[in-house]
Coordinates of C-alpha atoms in Angstrom, one line a residue:
Chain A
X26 CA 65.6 -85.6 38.5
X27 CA 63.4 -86.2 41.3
X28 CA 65.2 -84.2 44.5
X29 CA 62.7 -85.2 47.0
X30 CA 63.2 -89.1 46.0
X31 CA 67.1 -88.3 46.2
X32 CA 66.9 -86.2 50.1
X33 CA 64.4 -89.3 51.3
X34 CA 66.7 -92.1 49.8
X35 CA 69.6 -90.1 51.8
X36 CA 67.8 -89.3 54.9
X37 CA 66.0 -92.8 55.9
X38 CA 67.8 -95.1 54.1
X39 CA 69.9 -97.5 56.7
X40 CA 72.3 -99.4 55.1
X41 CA 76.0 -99.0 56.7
X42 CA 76.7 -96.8 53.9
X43 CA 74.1 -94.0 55.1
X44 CA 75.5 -94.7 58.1
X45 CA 79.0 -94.2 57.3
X46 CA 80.5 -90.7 57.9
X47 CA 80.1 -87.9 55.2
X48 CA 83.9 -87.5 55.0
X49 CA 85.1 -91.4 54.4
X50 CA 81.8 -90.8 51.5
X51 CA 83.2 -87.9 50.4
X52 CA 87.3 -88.7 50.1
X53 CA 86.1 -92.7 48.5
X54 CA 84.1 -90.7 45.9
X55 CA 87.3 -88.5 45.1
X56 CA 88.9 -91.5 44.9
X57 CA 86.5 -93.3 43.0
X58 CA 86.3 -90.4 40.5
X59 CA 89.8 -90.2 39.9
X60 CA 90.2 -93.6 39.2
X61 CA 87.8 -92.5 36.3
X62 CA 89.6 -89.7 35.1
X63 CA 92.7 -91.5 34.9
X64 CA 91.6 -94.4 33.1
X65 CA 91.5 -94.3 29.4
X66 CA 91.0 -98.3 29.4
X67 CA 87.2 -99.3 29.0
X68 CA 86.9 -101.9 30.6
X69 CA 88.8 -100.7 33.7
X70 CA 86.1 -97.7 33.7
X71 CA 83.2 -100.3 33.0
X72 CA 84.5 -102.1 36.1
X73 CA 84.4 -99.2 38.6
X74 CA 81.2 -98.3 37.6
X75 CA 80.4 -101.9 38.0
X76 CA 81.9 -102.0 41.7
X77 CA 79.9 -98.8 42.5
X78 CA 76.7 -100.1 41.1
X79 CA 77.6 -103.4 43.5
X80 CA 77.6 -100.8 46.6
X81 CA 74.5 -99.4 45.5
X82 CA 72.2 -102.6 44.9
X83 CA 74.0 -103.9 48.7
X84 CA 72.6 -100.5 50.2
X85 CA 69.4 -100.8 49.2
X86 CA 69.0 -97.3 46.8
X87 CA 66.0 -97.2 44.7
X88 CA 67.3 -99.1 41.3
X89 CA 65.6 -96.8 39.0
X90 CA 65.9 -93.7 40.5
X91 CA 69.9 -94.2 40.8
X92 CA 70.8 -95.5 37.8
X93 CA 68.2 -93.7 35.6
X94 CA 70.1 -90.7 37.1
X95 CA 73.5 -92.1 36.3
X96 CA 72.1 -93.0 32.6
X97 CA 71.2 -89.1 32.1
X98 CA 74.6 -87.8 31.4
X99 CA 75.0 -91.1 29.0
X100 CA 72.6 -89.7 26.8
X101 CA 74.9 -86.1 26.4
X102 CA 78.1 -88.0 26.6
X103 CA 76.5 -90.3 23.2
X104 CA 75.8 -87.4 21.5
X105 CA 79.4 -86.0 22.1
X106 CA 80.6 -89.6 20.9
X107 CA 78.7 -89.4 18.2
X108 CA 80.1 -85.6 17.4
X109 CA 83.6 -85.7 18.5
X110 CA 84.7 -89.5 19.5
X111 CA 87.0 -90.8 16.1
X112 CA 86.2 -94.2 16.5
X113 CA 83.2 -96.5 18.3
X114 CA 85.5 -97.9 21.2
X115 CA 86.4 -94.1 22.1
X116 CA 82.9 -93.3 22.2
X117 CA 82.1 -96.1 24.5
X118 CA 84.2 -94.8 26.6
X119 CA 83.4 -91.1 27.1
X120 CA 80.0 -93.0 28.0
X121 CA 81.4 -95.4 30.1
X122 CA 83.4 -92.3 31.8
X123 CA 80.1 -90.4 32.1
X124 CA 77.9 -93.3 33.7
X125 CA 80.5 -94.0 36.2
X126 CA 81.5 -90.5 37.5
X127 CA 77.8 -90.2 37.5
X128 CA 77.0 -93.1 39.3
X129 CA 79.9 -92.1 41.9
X130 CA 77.8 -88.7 42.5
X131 CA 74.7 -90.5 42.8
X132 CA 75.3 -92.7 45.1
X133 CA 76.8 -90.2 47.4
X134 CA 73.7 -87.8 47.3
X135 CA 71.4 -90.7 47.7
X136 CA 73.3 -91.9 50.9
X137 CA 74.4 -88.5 52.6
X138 CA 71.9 -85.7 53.4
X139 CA 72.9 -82.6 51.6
X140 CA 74.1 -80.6 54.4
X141 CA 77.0 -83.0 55.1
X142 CA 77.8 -83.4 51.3
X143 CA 78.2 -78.9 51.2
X144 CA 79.7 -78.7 54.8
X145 CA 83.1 -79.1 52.8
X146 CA 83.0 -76.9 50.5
X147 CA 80.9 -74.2 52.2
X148 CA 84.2 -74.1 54.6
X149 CA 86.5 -73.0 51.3
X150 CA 83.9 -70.9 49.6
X151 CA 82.9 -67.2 50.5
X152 CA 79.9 -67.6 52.7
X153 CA 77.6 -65.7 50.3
X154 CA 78.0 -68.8 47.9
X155 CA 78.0 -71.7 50.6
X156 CA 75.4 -70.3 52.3
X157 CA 73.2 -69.5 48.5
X158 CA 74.2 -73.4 48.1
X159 CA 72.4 -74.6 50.7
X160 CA 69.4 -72.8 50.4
X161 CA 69.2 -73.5 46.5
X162 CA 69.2 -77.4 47.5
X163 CA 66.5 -76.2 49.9
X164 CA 64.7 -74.1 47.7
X165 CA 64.7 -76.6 44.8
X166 CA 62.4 -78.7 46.9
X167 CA 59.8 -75.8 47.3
X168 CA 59.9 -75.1 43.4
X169 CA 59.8 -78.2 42.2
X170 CA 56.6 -78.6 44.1
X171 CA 55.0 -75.7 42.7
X172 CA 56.3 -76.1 39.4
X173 CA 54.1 -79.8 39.3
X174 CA 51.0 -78.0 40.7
X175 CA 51.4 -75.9 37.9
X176 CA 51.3 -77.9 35.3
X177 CA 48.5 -79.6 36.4
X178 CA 47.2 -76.1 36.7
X179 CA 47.8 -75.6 32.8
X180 CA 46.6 -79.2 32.1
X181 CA 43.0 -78.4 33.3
X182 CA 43.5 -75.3 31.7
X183 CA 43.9 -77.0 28.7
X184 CA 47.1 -75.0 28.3
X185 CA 48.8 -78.4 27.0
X186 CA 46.8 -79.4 24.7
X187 CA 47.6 -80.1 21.2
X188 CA 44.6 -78.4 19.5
X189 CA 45.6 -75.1 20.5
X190 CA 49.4 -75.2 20.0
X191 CA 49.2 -70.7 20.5
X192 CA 47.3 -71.4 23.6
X193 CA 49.1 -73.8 24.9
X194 CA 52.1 -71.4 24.6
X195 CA 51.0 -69.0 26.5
X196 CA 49.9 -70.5 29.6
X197 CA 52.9 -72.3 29.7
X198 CA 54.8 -69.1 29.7
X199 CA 52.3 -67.4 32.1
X200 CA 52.7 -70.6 34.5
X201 CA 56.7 -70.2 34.3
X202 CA 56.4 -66.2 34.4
X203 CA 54.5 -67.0 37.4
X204 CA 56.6 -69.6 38.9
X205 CA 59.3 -66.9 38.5
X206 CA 57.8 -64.4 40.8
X207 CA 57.0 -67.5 42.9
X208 CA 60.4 -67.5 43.3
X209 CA 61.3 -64.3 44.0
X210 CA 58.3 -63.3 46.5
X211 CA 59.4 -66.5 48.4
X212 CA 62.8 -65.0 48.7
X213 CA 62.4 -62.4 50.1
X214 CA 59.7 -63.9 52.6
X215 CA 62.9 -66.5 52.9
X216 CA 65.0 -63.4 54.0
X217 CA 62.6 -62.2 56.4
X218 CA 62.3 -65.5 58.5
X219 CA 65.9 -65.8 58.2
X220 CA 66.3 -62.5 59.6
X221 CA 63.7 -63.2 62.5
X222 CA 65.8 -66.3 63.5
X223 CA 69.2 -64.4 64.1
X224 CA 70.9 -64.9 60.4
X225 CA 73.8 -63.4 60.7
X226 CA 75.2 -64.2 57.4
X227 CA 76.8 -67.5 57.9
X228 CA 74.4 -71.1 58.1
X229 CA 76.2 -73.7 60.9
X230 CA 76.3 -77.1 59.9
X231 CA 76.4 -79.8 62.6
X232 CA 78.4 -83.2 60.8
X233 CA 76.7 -85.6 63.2
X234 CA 79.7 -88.5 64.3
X235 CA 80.6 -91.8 62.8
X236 CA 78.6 -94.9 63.6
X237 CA 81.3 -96.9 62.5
X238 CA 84.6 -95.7 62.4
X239 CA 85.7 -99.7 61.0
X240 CA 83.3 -99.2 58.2
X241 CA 84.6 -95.9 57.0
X242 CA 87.9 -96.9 57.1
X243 CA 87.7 -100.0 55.1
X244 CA 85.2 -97.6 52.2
X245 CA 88.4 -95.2 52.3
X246 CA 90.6 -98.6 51.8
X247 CA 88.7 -100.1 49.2
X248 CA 88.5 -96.4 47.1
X249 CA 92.5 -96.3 47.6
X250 CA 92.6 -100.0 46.6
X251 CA 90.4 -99.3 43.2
X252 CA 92.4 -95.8 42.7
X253 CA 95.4 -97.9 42.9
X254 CA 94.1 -100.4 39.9
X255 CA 93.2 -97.8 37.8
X256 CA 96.8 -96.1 38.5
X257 CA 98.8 -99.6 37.5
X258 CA 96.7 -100.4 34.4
X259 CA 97.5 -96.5 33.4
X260 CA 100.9 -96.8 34.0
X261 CA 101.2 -100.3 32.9
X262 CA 100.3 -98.6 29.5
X263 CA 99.3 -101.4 27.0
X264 CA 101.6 -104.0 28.8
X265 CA 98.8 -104.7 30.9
X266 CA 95.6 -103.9 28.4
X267 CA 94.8 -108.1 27.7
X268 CA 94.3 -108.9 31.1
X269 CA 92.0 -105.6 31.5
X270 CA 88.7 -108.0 31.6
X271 CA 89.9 -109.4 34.7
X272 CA 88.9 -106.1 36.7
X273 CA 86.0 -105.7 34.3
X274 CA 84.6 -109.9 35.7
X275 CA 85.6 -108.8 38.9
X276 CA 83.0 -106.0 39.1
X277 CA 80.6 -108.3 37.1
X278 CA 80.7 -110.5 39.6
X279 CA 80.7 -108.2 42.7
X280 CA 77.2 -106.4 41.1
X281 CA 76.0 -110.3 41.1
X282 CA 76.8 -111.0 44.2
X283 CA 74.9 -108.0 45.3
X284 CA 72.2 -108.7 43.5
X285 CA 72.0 -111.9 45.0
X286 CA 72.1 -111.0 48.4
X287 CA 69.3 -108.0 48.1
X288 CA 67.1 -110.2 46.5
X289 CA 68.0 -113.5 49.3
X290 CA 67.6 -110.4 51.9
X291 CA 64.1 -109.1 51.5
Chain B
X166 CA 74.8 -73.6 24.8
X167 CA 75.2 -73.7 28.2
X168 CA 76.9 -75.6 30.3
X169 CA 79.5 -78.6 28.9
X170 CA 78.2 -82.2 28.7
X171 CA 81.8 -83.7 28.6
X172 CA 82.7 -86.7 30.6
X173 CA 85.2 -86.4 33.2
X174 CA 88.2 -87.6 32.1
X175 CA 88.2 -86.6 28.5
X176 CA 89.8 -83.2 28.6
X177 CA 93.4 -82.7 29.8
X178 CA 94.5 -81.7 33.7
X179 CA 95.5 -78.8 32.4
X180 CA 92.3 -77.5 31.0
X181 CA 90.0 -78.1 33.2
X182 CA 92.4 -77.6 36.4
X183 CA 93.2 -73.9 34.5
X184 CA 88.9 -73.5 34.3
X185 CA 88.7 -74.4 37.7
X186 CA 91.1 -71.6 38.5
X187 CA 89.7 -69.2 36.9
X188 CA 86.2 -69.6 37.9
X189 CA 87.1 -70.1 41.5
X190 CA 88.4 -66.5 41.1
X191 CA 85.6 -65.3 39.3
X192 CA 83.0 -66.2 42.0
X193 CA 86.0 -65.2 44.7
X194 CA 86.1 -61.5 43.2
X195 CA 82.1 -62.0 42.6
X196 CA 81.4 -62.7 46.5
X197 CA 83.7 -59.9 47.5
X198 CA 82.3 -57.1 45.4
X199 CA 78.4 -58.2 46.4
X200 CA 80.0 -57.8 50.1
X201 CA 79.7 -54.5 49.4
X202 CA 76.1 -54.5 49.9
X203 CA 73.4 -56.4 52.1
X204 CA 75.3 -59.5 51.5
X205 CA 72.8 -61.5 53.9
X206 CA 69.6 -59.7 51.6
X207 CA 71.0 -61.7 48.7
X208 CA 71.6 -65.4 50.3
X209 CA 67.8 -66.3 49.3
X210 CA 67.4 -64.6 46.1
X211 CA 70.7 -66.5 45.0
X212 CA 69.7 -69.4 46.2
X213 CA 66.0 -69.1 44.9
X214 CA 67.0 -68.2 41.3
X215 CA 70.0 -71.2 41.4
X216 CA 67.1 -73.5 41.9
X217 CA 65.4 -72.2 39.2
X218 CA 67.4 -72.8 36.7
X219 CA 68.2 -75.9 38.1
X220 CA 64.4 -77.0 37.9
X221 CA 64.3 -75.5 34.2
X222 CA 67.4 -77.9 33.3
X223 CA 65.6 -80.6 34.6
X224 CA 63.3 -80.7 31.4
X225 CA 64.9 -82.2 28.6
X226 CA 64.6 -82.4 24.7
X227 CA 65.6 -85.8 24.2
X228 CA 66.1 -86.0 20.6
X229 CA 68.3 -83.1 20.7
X230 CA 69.8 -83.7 23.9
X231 CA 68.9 -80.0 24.8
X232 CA 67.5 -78.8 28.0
X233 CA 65.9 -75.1 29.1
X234 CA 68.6 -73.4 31.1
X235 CA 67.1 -70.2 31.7
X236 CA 70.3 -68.4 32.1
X237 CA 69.5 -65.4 30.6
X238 CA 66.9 -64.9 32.6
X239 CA 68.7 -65.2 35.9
X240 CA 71.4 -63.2 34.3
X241 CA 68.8 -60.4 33.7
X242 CA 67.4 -60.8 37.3
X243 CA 70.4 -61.2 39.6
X244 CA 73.4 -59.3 37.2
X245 CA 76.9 -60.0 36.5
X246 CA 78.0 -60.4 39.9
X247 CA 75.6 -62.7 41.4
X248 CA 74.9 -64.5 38.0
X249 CA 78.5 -65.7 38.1
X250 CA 77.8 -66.9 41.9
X251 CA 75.0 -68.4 40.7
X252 CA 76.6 -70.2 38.0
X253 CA 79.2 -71.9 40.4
X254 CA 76.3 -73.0 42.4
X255 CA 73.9 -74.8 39.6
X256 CA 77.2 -76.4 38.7
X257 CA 78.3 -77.4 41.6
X258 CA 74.7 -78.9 42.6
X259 CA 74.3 -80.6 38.9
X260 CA 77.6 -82.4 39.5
X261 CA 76.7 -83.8 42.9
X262 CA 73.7 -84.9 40.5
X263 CA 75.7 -86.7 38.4
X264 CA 74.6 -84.5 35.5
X265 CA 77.5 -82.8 34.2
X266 CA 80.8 -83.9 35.7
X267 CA 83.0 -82.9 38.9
X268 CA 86.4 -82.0 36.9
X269 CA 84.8 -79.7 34.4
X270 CA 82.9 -77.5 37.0
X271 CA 85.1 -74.5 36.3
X272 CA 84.8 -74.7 32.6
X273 CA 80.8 -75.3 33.3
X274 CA 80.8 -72.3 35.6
X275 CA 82.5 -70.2 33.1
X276 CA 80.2 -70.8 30.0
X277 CA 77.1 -70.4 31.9
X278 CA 78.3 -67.4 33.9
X279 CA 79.0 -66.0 31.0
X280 CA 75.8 -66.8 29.6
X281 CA 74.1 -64.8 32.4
X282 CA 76.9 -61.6 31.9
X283 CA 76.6 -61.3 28.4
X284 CA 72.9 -61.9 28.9
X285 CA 72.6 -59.6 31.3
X286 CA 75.0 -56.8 29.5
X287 CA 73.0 -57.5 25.9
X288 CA 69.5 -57.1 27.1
X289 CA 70.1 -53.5 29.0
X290 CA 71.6 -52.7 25.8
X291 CA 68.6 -53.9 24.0
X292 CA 66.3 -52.0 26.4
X293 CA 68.0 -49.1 26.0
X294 CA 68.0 -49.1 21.9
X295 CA 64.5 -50.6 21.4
X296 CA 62.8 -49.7 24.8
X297 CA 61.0 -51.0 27.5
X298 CA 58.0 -52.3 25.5
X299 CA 59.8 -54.4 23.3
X300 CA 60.7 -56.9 25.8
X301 CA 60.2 -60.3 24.0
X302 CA 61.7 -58.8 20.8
X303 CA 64.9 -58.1 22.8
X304 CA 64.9 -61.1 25.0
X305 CA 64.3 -63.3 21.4
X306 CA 67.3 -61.5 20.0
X307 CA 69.6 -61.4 23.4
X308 CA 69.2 -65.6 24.3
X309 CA 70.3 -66.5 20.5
X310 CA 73.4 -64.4 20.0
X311 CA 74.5 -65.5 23.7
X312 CA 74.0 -69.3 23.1
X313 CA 75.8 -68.9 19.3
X314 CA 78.4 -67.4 21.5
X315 CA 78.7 -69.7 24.1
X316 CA 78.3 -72.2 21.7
X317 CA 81.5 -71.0 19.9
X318 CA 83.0 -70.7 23.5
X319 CA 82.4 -74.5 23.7
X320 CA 83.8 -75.8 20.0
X321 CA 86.9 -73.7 20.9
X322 CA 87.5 -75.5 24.2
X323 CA 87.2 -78.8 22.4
X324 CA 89.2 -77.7 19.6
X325 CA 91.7 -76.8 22.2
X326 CA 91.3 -80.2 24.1
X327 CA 91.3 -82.7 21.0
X328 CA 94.9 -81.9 19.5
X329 CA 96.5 -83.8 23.0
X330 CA 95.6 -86.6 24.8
X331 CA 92.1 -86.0 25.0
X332 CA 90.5 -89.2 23.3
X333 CA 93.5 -91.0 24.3
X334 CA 92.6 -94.6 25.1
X335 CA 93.7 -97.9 25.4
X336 CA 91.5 -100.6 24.3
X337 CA 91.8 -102.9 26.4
X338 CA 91.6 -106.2 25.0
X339 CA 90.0 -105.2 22.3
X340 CA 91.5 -104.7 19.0
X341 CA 90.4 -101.7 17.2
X342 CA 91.3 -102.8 13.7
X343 CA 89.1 -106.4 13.9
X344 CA 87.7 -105.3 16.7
X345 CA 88.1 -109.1 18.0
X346 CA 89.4 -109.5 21.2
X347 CA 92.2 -111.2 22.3
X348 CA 92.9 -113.6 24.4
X349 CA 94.9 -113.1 27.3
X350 CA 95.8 -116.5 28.4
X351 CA 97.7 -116.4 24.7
X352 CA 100.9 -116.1 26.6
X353 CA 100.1 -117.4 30.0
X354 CA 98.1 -115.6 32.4
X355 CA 100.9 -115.9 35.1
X356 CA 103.6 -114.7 33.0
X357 CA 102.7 -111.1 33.5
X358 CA 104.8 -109.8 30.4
X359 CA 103.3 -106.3 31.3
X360 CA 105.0 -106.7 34.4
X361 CA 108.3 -107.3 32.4
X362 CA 107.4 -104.1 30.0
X363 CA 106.7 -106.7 26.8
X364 CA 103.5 -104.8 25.5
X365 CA 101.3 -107.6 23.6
X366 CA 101.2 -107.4 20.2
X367 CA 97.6 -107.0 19.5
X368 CA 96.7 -104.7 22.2
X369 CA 96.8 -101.4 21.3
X370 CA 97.6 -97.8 22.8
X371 CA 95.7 -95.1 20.4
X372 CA 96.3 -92.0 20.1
X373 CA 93.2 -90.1 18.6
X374 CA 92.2 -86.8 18.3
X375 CA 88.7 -85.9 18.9
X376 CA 87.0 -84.5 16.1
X377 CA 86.7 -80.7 15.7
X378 CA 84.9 -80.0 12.9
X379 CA 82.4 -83.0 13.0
X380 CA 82.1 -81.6 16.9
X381 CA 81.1 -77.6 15.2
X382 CA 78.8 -79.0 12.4
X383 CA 76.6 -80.7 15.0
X384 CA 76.3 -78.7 17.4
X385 CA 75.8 -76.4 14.8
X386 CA 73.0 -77.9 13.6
X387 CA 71.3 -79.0 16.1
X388 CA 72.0 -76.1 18.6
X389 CA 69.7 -73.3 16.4
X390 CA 67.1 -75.6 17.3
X391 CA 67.9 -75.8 20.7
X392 CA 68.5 -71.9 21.2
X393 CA 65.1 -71.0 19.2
X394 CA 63.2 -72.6 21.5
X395 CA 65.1 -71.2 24.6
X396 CA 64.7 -68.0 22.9
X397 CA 60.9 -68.4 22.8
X398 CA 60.5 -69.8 26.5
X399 CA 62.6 -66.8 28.0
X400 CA 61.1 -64.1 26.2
X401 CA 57.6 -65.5 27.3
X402 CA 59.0 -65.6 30.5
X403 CA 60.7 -62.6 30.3
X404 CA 57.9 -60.5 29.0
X405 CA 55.3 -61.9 31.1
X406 CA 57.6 -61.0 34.7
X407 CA 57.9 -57.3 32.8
X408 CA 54.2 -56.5 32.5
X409 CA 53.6 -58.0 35.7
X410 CA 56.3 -56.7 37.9
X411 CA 58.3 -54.6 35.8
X412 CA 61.0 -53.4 38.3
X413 CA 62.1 -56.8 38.5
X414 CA 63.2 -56.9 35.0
X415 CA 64.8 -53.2 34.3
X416 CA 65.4 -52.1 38.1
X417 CA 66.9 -55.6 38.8
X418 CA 65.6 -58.0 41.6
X419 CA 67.9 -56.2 44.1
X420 CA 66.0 -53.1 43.9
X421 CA 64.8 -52.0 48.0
X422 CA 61.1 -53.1 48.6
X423 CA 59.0 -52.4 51.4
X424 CA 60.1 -55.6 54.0
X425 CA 56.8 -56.2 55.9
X426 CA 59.3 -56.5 58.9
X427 CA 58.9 -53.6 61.7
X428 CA 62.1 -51.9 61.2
X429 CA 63.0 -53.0 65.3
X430 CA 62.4 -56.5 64.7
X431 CA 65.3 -56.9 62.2
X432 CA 68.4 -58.5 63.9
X433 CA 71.7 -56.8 62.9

């Protein structure tokens, strides 16, 4: 996962999705999640993770980066399949289930700067652990750095190579030994600034206002709306099951559509 | 083991709504007892260590579908308290992610905080039978008996999800005998017999139960290979932080250090 791709996708993007405000974002992907949950039919899952994949080609979100992210927990959720699922169409759909509760998170992240997605739940949780969250999401930014100039370190090093499998083994470790005291050094250097600037052991977050009240109101809508779907078909039980490839074309057809318009757009 | 790769939406409410309530009171009782001291001192180190093992967990195995975790590591530097804060965090930030699933945070922050405690508790006890030199040995021994725990940890909470509704599914159009599916026009698409209650004949509603014992003997298989080579990294890891800066291992990261601060310039 490349954090600094997600924070720059969330930060300049424009689309009236970045723009919309962090709460509408963050009560549709409740909504949009439990609509997953819910739903033990397939196709209805396949179709709300189509619909979300429509939002994200019509914001503009780096293709690869977002649904190479929301692929990742496929891969885990296959292997579970393939351990615990009783039958193929079961399996599909613990992937199906993954990818699309994935793709929800995603696209949040990639449209919402992370102070704004933890401003919520830094308000329920102790402030030791919403203030740690926030400078872990920070933090992983400085590591990840450091943890790339190392292993270009250990490249030229040869510590990678295959010749030297014992060598290579232990400047591997050395280089995450040292990234470990990296870590902990820049802590407490972390601590000191903070200290200098007045921390007084709580971080305030500033949600900045909606740019379009309208907007947010009709993402919160159209959330509800799919929750409400998803809550029919369940209820519906199999009574409703044959016509579940309508919702499935409908989300075909909205990621076309979106398609269409980013490429017409450029 | 670590941390759960289950779907949302595959486990019953109940589970993961009674894992959510128990971690949340885990890292509740956590925060309040490292209140107690320099709360403020720990906000970085938490943080810092958090995104460690969040960058570990970002390389993965892919044939086994394994990745580093480093949890007994940060077990061994932050301790129980903290580890289990910790946890919470790297699960809530791996959700927002998309890796690992909103609903089964709790149960995630529960096997990997208990990773880090039962890391934490096995290699002092380690230290103290084998001693301080035998680091690696320890470390080697510590990761694999926590991961075949955890791992157990994580076929029981299956075993305890697949006997309900857990792989309960309908499939859609789809028939899972022929697996042909049918077609819905069959009886007129505006009739709506769902609406009316009439459930077609083809369509099915199936109850499954996810497998248990196919679940154990693969994770069971391919875990060792997974936990030997977490073993190896952390007790490379592990050893090298000891000879370097050995207070950080057996006095704990939380142990007072010189600040370079002048003691007037700190802001209480």
């Amino acid at each position: 996962m490349d954090i600094r791709a997600i924070d720059l996708s969330a930060t300049a993007g424009r689309s009236r999705l970045h723009g919309a405000a962090a709460g509408a974002k963050l009560a549709s992907f409740a909504l949009a999640l439990t609509a997953i949950v819910v739903q033990h039919n397939v196709l209805v899952v396949a179709a709300v993770g189509l619909g979300i994949a429509a939002l994200a080609v019509a914001s503009r979100l780096p293709s690869r980066m977002v649904f190479g992210l929301a692929a990742y927990p496929g891969i885990f959720a296959a292997v579970f399949a393939f351990a615990a699922a009783p039958d193929p169409l079961t399996g599909s759909l613990f992937v199906a289930k993954a990818v699309g509760a994935a793709l929800c998170a995603v696209v949040l992240v990639c449209t919402t700067p992370y102070p704004q997605v933890f401003a919520p739940v830094q308000r329920i949780v102790p402030e030791v652990v919403g203030d740690a969250m926030l400078m872990t999401y920070r933090s992983l930014f400085i590591l990840a750095e450091k943890l790339d100039r190392l292993r270009v370190a250990v490249r030229l090093r040869s510590g990678l190579g295959r010749r030297h499998p014992l060598l290579a083994a232990r400047a591997t470790a050395a280089a995450l030994g040292g990234l470990v005291l990296y870590a902990l050094d820049l802590s407490q250097r972390e601590y000191d600034i903070m200290r200098l600037r007045g921390y007084e052991g709580r971080l305030r977050i500033t949600i900045p206002p909606s740019r379009e009240p309208a907007f947010d109101a009709a993402l919160v809508l159209g959330a509800a709306a799919v929750l409400a779907v998803a809550v029919w078909f369940r209820l519906a039980g199999a009574g409703l099951t044959p016509y579940s490839w309508l919702p499935a074309t409908l989300g075909l057809l909205a990621l076309f559509a979106a398609v269409s318009w980013r490429v017409t757009r450029r | 083991m670590s941390h759960i790769h289950i779907p949302d939406g595959v486990l019953p409410p109940w589970l993961w709504g009674l894992g959510l309530v128990v971690a949340l009171t885990a890292v509740w009782i956590a925060a309040t007892v490292a209140k107690r001291a320099d709360v403020s001192r720990k906000v970085p180190l938490l943080g810092i260590v958090s995104a460690l093992v969040l960058v570990s967990m970002s390389s993965e195995i892919v044939p086994i579908a394994y990745h580093i975790n480093l949890t007994v590591v940060a077990g061994v530097l932050l301790g129980p308290w903290l580890g289990i804060i910790a946890a919470f965090i790297v699960e809530v930030v791996l959700a927002l992610l998309g890796h690992g699933g909103v609903t089964v945070i709790g149960l995630n922050t529960l096997m990997v905080g208990s990773e880090m405690v039962i890391g934490w508790a096995l290699f002092r006890l380690g230290v103290r039978v084998l001693g301080r030199r035998r680091v690696r040995v320890v470390t080697v021994v510590v990761t694999i008996v926590t991961l075949a725990i955890t791992t157990t940890a994580l076929v029981g909470i299956v075993a305890l999800a697949g006997g309900g509704g857990a792989a309960t599914r309908e499939t859609g159009a789809l028939d899972p005998a022929s697996l042909r599916f049918q077609n819905p026009f069959g009886g007129g698409v505006f009739s709506l017999n769902a609406l009316r209650g009439e459930a077609p004949a083809l369509s099915g509603h199936a109850a499954t139960e996810l497998s248990v014992k196919r679940f154990a003997a693969v994770v069971y298989t391919l875990g060792p290979i997974g936990w030997v080579i977490e073993a190896l990294i952390q007790a490379a890891v592990l050893g090298y932080v000891a000879r370097v800066r050995p207070t950080l291992v057996f006095g704990g990261a939380l142990s007072r250090r010189p600040s370079p601060l002048p003691v007037h310039a700190e802001v209480d």
